[in-house]
Short mmCIF file of C-alpha atoms in Angstrom, two decimals:
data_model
loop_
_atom_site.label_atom_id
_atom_site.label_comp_id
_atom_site.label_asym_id
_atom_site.label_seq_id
_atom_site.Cartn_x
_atom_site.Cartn_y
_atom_site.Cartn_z
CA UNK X 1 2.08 4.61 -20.10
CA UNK X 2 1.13 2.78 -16.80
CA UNK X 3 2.58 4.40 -14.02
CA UNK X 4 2.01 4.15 -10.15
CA UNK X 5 2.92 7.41 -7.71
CA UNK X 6 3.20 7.12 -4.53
CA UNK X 7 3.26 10.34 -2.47
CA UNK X 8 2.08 11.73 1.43
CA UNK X 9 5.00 10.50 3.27
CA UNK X 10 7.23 12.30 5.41
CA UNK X 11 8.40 12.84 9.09
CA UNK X 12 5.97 12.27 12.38
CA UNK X 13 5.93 11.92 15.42
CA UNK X 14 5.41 8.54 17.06
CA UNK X 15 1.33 8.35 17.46
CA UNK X 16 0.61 10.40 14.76
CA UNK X 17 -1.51 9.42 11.26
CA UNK X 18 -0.56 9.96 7.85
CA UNK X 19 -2.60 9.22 4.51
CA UNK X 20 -0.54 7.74 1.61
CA UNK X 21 -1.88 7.85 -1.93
CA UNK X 22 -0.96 5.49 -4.66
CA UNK X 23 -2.47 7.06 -7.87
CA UNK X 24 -2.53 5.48 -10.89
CA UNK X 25 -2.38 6.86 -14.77
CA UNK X 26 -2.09 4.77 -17.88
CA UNK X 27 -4.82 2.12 -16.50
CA UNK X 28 -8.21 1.98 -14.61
CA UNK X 29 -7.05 1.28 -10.90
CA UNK X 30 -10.56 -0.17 -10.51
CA UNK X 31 -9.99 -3.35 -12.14
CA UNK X 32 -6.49 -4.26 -10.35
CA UNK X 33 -5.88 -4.95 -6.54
CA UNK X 34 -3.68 -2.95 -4.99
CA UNK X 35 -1.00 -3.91 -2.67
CA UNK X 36 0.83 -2.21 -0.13
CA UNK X 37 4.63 -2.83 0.90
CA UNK X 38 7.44 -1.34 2.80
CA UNK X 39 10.84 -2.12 3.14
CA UNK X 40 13.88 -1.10 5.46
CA UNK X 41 17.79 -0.82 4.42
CA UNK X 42 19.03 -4.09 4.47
CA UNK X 43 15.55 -5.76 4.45
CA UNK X 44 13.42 -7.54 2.14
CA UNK X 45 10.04 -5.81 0.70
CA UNK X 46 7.16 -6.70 3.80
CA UNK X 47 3.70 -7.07 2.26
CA UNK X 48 1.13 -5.54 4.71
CA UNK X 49 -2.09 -4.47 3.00
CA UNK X 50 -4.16 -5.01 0.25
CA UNK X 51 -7.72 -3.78 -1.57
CA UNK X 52 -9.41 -6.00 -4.27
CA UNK X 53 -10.52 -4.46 -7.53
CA UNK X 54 -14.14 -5.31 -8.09
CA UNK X 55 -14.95 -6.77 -4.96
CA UNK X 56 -13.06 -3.99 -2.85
CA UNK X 57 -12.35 -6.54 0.17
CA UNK X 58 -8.90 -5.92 1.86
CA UNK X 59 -6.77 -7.71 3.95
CA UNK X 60 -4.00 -6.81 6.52
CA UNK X 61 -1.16 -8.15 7.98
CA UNK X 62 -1.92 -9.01 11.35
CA UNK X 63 1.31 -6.47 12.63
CA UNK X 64 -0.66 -3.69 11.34
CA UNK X 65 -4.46 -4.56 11.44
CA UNK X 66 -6.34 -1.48 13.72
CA UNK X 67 -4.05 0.89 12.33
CA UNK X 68 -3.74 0.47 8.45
CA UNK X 69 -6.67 0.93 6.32
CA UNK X 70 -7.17 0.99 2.67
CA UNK X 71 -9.83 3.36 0.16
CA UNK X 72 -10.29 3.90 -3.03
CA UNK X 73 -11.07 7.08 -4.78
CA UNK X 74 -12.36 6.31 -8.39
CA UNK X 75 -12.45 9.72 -9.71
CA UNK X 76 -8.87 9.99 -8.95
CA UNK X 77 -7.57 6.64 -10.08
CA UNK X 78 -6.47 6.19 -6.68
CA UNK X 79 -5.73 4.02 -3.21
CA UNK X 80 -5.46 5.85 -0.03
CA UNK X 81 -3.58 4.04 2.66
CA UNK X 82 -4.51 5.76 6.20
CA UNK X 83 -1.98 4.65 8.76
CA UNK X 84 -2.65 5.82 12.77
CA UNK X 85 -1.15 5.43 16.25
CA UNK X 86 2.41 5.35 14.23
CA UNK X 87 5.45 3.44 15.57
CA UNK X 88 8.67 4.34 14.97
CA UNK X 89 9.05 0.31 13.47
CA UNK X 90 6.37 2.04 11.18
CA UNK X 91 9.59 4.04 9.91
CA UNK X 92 10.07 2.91 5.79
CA UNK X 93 9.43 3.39 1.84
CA UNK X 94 5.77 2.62 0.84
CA UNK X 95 5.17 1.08 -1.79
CA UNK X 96 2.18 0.37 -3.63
CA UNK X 97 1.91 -2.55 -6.37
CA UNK X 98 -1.22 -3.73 -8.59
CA UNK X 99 -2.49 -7.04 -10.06
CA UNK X 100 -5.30 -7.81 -11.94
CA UNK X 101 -8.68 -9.00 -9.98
CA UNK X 102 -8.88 -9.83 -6.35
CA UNK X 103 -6.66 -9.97 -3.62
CA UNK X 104 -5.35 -13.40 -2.79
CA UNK X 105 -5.93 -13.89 0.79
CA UNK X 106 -3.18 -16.15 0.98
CA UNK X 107 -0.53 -14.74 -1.23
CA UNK X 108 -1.09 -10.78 -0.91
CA UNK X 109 1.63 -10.04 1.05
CA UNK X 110 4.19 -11.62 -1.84
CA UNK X 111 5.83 -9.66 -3.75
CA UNK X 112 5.82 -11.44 -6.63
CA UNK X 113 2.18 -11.58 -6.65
CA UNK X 114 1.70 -7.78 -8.14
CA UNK X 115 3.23 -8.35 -11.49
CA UNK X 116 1.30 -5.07 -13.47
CA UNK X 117 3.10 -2.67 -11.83
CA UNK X 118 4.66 -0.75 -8.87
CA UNK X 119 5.55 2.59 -7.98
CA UNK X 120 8.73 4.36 -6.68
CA UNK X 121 7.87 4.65 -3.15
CA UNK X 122 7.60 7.14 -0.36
CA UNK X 123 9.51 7.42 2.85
CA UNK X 124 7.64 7.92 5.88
CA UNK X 125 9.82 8.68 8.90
CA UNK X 126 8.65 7.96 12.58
CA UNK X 127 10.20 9.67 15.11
CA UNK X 128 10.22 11.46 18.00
#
């Protein structure tokens, strides 16, 4: 069964790091990219990161480039989203999607790009 988990979220204080992990079972993480999102109440799903499969580049939104950064763990089937100096507008679910191949620099951030699978999300919480 392909599945995506999403865990490592939780509350912090504004400046503070977390690490997110998106691990994957039911499929070889290796050969998708791997997208992150977040989304708000009331707001639409913001694309901010992503990691290529074979190639490994990633891209970043430019709101979050310095900050976010993406690795991938092979022997754990997993992607490992690092997030520092966090803002409270940080404050959201994570979510972490996959498609097959590369990252599309222009179209990463779409939702509807990542149609292999998603995972239920983690809330991180920002505040002081």
């Amino acid at each position: 069964q392909v599945q995506l988990v999403e865990s490592g979220g939780g509350l912090v204080q504004p400046g503070g790091s977390l690490r997110l992990s998106c691990v994957a079972s039911g499929f070889t993480l290796d050969y998708y990219a791997v997208g992150w999102f977040r989304q708000t109440p009331g707001n639409e799903r913001e694309g901010v990161a992503c990691i290529g499969g074979s190639d490994g580049n990633a891209y970043y939104k430019d709101s979050v480039k310095g900050r976010f950064s993406l690795t991938r763990d092979k022997a754990k089937n997993a992607v490992y989203l690092r997030i520092d100096s966090l803002k409270l507008e940080d404050t959201a679910v994570y979510y972490c999607a996959t498609v097959w191949g590369l990252c599309s620099p222009d179209t990463y951030v779409e939702v509807s790009e990542y149609d292999h699978s998603w995972g239920q999300g983690t809330q991180v919480t920002v505040s002081s």
